[in-house]
Amino acid sequence: MNSEQFQILLRFLKALADESRLKILGILANQECSVEELAVLLQLKEPTVSHHLAKLKELNLVTMRPEGNTHLYQLNNQALEKIGKEIAKPETIASLVEDVDTEAWESKVLGTYTEGDRLKEIPTSRKKRLVILKWLANKFEVGVNYSQNTMNKILQQYHPDCATLRRELVAHQLMQTENEVYRRFVEEQ
């Protein structure tokens, strides 16, 4: 998502984060209304309603048509549906963090629980433990068979409780085992 699209999305979400604007959209979804009518329905002053309508009009969420000396507003269904479809896509939501270091948390966990290339302790938190287990799984080559004895020797380089780590690697499907032979999965989960 580029900067301009991000700003449009931000303005859209800010516009909808206001109770009065949401109510205005709700009313305009059912009928055309003038500023005066909306003010009475929402028990707001006309300048306040005009302010809210201006914000919604900036985003093309409402349209206005003159009728004599009155301006009638209605919901722009197509614009609302278009923005809704664009926002509701998982890839759109995921693109909101393109400039965020998504590995920062994992780096922090590794920094907290490791010292040099040794594991200080096994985290009790499941999520933190998974970060540590993925780090350990990367110490094994993909497609290579490891005996239980070899697994223990490698894991003991990082922490003395190799049995727990070995079981956890298998339980989290980072390693597979059959007849005491361990193998790293091709794809980590």
mmCIF file of C-alpha atoms in Angstrom:
data_model
loop_
_atom_site.group_PDB
_atom_site.id
_atom_site.type_symbol
_atom_site.label_atom_id
_atom_site.label_comp_id
_atom_site.label_asym_id
_atom_site.label_seq_id
_atom_site.Cartn_x
_atom_site.Cartn_y
_atom_site.Cartn_z
ATOM 1 C CA MET A 1 0.000 0.000 0.000
ATOM 2 C CA ASN A 2 1.519 3.324 -1.003
ATOM 3 C CA SER A 3 1.504 6.415 1.189
ATOM 4 C CA GLU A 4 -1.451 8.032 -0.595
ATOM 5 C CA GLN A 5 -3.604 4.889 -0.254
ATOM 6 C CA PHE A 6 -2.616 4.642 3.407
ATOM 7 C CA GLN A 7 -3.706 8.256 4.023
ATOM 8 C CA ILE A 8 -7.056 7.637 2.291
ATOM 9 C CA LEU A 9 -7.617 4.551 4.424
ATOM 10 C CA LEU A 10 -6.663 6.467 7.555
ATOM 11 C CA ARG A 11 -9.064 9.320 6.717
ATOM 12 C CA PHE A 12 -11.815 6.775 5.985
ATOM 13 C CA LEU A 13 -11.326 5.009 9.300
ATOM 14 C CA LYS A 14 -11.151 8.306 11.190
ATOM 15 C CA ALA A 15 -14.361 9.438 9.506
ATOM 16 C CA LEU A 16 -16.131 6.254 10.567
ATOM 17 C CA ALA A 17 -14.706 6.428 14.087
ATOM 18 C CA ASP A 18 -17.180 9.192 14.940
ATOM 19 C CA GLU A 19 -20.602 8.222 16.292
ATOM 20 C CA SER A 20 -22.427 11.139 14.663
ATOM 21 C CA ARG A 21 -20.923 10.421 11.236
ATOM 22 C CA LEU A 22 -21.879 6.754 11.510
ATOM 23 C CA LYS A 23 -25.431 7.762 12.388
ATOM 24 C CA ILE A 24 -25.514 10.188 9.455
ATOM 25 C CA LEU A 25 -24.435 7.402 7.106
ATOM 26 C CA GLY A 26 -27.089 5.141 8.618
ATOM 27 C CA ILE A 27 -29.815 7.700 8.070
ATOM 28 C CA LEU A 28 -28.616 8.517 4.553
ATOM 29 C CA ALA A 29 -28.575 4.808 3.689
ATOM 30 C CA ASN A 30 -32.350 4.862 4.097
ATOM 31 C CA GLN A 31 -33.312 8.303 2.784
ATOM 32 C CA GLU A 32 -32.140 11.619 1.387
ATOM 33 C CA CYS A 33 -31.933 14.368 3.977
ATOM 34 C CA SER A 34 -31.092 18.019 4.257
ATOM 35 C CA VAL A 35 -28.747 19.421 6.882
ATOM 36 C CA GLU A 36 -31.763 20.710 8.784
ATOM 37 C CA GLU A 37 -33.450 17.287 8.806
ATOM 38 C CA LEU A 38 -30.256 15.565 9.935
ATOM 39 C CA ALA A 39 -29.776 18.144 12.701
ATOM 40 C CA VAL A 40 -33.271 17.464 14.058
ATOM 41 C CA LEU A 41 -32.928 13.677 13.778
ATOM 42 C CA LEU A 42 -29.544 13.635 15.543
ATOM 43 C CA GLN A 43 -30.309 16.508 17.930
ATOM 44 C CA LEU A 44 -27.224 18.385 16.734
ATOM 45 C CA LYS A 45 -26.711 21.948 15.550
ATOM 46 C CA GLU A 46 -26.772 22.498 11.786
ATOM 47 C CA PRO A 47 -23.123 23.710 11.611
ATOM 48 C CA THR A 48 -22.050 20.497 13.369
ATOM 49 C CA VAL A 49 -23.974 18.386 10.857
ATOM 50 C CA SER A 50 -22.450 20.406 7.995
ATOM 51 C CA HIS A 51 -18.979 19.752 9.416
ATOM 52 C CA HIS A 52 -19.644 15.987 9.552
ATOM 53 C CA LEU A 53 -21.104 15.981 6.049
ATOM 54 C CA ALA A 54 -18.029 17.825 4.727
ATOM 55 C CA LYS A 55 -15.782 15.086 6.172
ATOM 56 C CA LEU A 56 -17.940 12.374 4.593
ATOM 57 C CA LYS A 57 -18.093 14.257 1.291
ATOM 58 C CA GLU A 58 -14.259 14.497 1.201
ATOM 59 C CA LEU A 59 -14.206 10.702 1.091
ATOM 60 C CA ASN A 60 -17.001 10.584 -1.464
ATOM 61 C CA LEU A 61 -19.176 8.669 1.007
ATOM 62 C CA VAL A 62 -22.095 11.053 0.549
ATOM 63 C CA THR A 63 -23.369 12.902 -2.467
ATOM 64 C CA MET A 64 -25.280 16.159 -2.522
ATOM 65 C CA ARG A 65 -27.824 17.458 -4.963
ATOM 66 C CA PRO A 66 -29.451 20.862 -4.891
ATOM 67 C CA GLU A 67 -33.215 21.164 -4.732
ATOM 68 C CA GLY A 68 -34.190 24.813 -4.742
ATOM 69 C CA ASN A 69 -32.480 26.494 -1.789
ATOM 70 C CA THR A 70 -31.899 23.148 -0.055
ATOM 71 C CA HIS A 71 -29.104 20.647 -0.458
ATOM 72 C CA LEU A 72 -30.116 17.016 -0.137
ATOM 73 C CA TYR A 73 -27.550 14.421 0.896
ATOM 74 C CA GLN A 74 -27.551 10.688 0.336
ATOM 75 C CA LEU A 75 -25.179 7.797 0.874
ATOM 76 C CA ASN A 76 -22.901 7.001 -2.059
ATOM 77 C CA ASN A 77 -23.396 3.216 -2.012
ATOM 78 C CA GLN A 78 -20.811 2.460 -4.704
ATOM 79 C CA ALA A 79 -18.045 4.432 -2.957
ATOM 80 C CA LEU A 80 -18.819 2.774 0.364
ATOM 81 C CA GLU A 81 -18.830 -0.696 -1.206
ATOM 82 C CA LYS A 82 -15.597 0.016 -3.108
ATOM 83 C CA ILE A 83 -13.735 1.203 -0.011
ATOM 84 C CA GLY A 84 -15.200 -1.659 2.010
ATOM 85 C CA LYS A 85 -13.988 -4.236 -0.510
ATOM 86 C CA GLU A 86 -10.526 -2.683 -0.649
ATOM 87 C CA ILE A 87 -10.188 -2.539 3.129
ATOM 88 C CA ALA A 88 -11.636 -5.971 3.838
ATOM 89 C CA LYS A 89 -8.971 -7.812 1.831
ATOM 90 C CA PRO A 90 -6.390 -9.590 4.019
ATOM 91 C CA GLU A 91 -3.576 -8.438 1.734
ATOM 92 C CA THR A 92 -4.650 -4.810 2.221
ATOM 93 C CA ILE A 93 -4.615 -5.170 5.988
ATOM 94 C CA ALA A 94 -1.270 -6.993 5.834
ATOM 95 C CA SER A 95 0.235 -4.192 3.726
ATOM 96 C CA LEU A 96 -0.368 -1.718 6.552
ATOM 97 C CA VAL A 97 2.793 -2.983 8.264
ATOM 98 C CA GLU A 98 5.148 -2.987 5.293
ATOM 99 C CA ASP A 99 7.459 -0.482 6.973
ATOM 100 C CA VAL A 100 7.312 -2.196 10.380
ATOM 101 C CA ASP A 101 10.116 -4.541 11.423
ATOM 102 C CA THR A 102 8.022 -7.676 11.917
ATOM 103 C CA GLU A 103 11.030 -9.571 13.289
ATOM 104 C CA ALA A 104 11.710 -7.029 16.062
ATOM 105 C CA TRP A 105 9.685 -8.984 18.620
ATOM 106 C CA GLU A 106 11.442 -12.255 17.769
ATOM 107 C CA SER A 107 14.805 -10.494 18.050
ATOM 108 C CA LYS A 108 13.798 -9.161 21.470
ATOM 109 C CA VAL A 109 12.778 -12.641 22.633
ATOM 110 C CA LEU A 110 16.062 -14.112 21.389
ATOM 111 C CA GLY A 111 17.972 -11.311 23.115
ATOM 112 C CA THR A 112 16.154 -11.971 26.370
ATOM 113 C CA TYR A 113 16.500 -15.765 26.414
ATOM 114 C CA THR A 114 19.897 -16.266 24.807
ATOM 115 C CA GLU A 115 23.365 -15.212 25.776
ATOM 116 C CA GLY A 116 25.843 -15.568 22.986
ATOM 117 C CA ASP A 117 24.835 -18.826 21.359
ATOM 118 C CA ARG A 118 23.429 -20.376 24.559
ATOM 119 C CA LEU A 119 19.872 -20.533 25.779
ATOM 120 C CA LYS A 120 19.635 -19.046 29.298
ATOM 121 C CA GLU A 121 16.263 -20.630 29.992
ATOM 122 C CA ILE A 122 13.320 -22.176 28.183
ATOM 123 C CA PRO A 123 10.487 -19.632 28.092
ATOM 124 C CA THR A 124 7.251 -20.617 29.797
ATOM 125 C CA SER A 125 5.178 -18.493 27.412
ATOM 126 C CA ARG A 126 4.089 -20.648 24.469
ATOM 127 C CA LYS A 127 4.612 -17.874 21.934
ATOM 128 C CA LYS A 128 8.106 -17.025 23.210
ATOM 129 C CA ARG A 129 9.002 -20.697 23.388
ATOM 130 C CA LEU A 130 8.048 -21.093 19.723
ATOM 131 C CA VAL A 131 10.484 -18.306 18.786
ATOM 132 C CA ILE A 132 13.252 -20.165 20.643
ATOM 133 C CA LEU A 133 12.276 -23.490 19.073
ATOM 134 C CA LYS A 134 12.375 -22.014 15.563
ATOM 135 C CA TRP A 135 15.811 -20.608 16.356
ATOM 136 C CA LEU A 136 16.941 -24.066 17.505
ATOM 137 C CA ALA A 137 15.360 -25.806 14.504
ATOM 138 C CA ASN A 138 17.519 -23.648 12.251
ATOM 139 C CA LYS A 139 20.566 -25.290 13.850
ATOM 140 C CA PHE A 140 19.631 -28.501 12.009
ATOM 141 C CA GLU A 141 19.931 -29.049 8.289
ATOM 142 C CA VAL A 142 16.804 -29.793 6.291
ATOM 143 C CA GLY A 143 16.592 -33.374 5.060
ATOM 144 C CA VAL A 144 19.389 -34.713 7.275
ATOM 145 C CA ASN A 145 18.666 -37.638 9.609
ATOM 146 C CA TYR A 146 19.831 -37.199 13.207
ATOM 147 C CA SER A 147 19.978 -39.992 15.755
ATOM 148 C CA GLN A 148 18.585 -39.233 19.191
ATOM 149 C CA ASN A 149 22.143 -39.214 20.550
ATOM 150 C CA THR A 150 23.259 -36.690 17.910
ATOM 151 C CA MET A 151 20.164 -34.558 18.560
ATOM 152 C CA ASN A 152 20.994 -34.508 22.274
ATOM 153 C CA LYS A 153 24.624 -33.520 21.641
ATOM 154 C CA ILE A 154 23.601 -30.657 19.350
ATOM 155 C CA LEU A 155 20.866 -29.414 21.695
ATOM 156 C CA GLN A 156 23.187 -29.613 24.733
ATOM 157 C CA GLN A 157 25.387 -27.028 23.020
ATOM 158 C CA TYR A 158 22.526 -24.594 23.570
ATOM 159 C CA HIS A 159 20.843 -25.814 26.788
ATOM 160 C CA PRO A 160 21.313 -28.761 29.196
ATOM 161 C CA ASP A 161 17.644 -29.877 29.041
ATOM 162 C CA CYS A 162 17.911 -31.466 25.607
ATOM 163 C CA ALA A 163 15.059 -33.945 26.241
ATOM 164 C CA THR A 164 12.516 -31.143 26.736
ATOM 165 C CA LEU A 165 13.787 -29.234 23.719
ATOM 166 C CA ARG A 166 13.731 -32.366 21.566
ATOM 167 C CA ARG A 167 10.121 -33.140 22.584
ATOM 168 C CA GLU A 168 9.069 -29.522 22.024
ATOM 169 C CA LEU A 169 10.634 -29.413 18.548
ATOM 170 C CA VAL A 170 8.606 -32.477 17.600
ATOM 171 C CA ALA A 171 5.432 -31.258 19.352
ATOM 172 C CA HIS A 172 5.574 -27.958 17.441
ATOM 173 C CA GLN A 173 6.202 -29.865 14.212
ATOM 174 C CA LEU A 174 9.565 -28.257 13.611
ATOM 175 C CA MET A 175 11.182 -31.704 13.634
ATOM 176 C CA GLN A 176 9.726 -35.107 12.916
ATOM 177 C CA THR A 177 10.777 -38.367 14.487
ATOM 178 C CA GLU A 178 10.478 -42.006 13.595
ATOM 179 C CA ASN A 179 12.302 -44.861 15.372
ATOM 180 C CA GLU A 180 14.470 -42.373 17.282
ATOM 181 C CA VAL A 181 15.635 -40.746 14.046
ATOM 182 C CA TYR A 182 14.950 -36.994 13.827
ATOM 183 C CA ARG A 183 14.599 -34.893 10.719
ATOM 184 C CA ARG A 184 13.887 -31.191 10.288
ATOM 185 C CA PHE A 185 10.717 -30.350 8.392
ATOM 186 C CA VAL A 186 11.219 -28.721 5.007
ATOM 187 C CA GLU A 187 8.837 -25.877 5.874
ATOM 188 C CA GLU A 188 8.624 -24.377 9.342
ATOM 189 C CA GLN A 189 5.210 -23.521 10.733
#
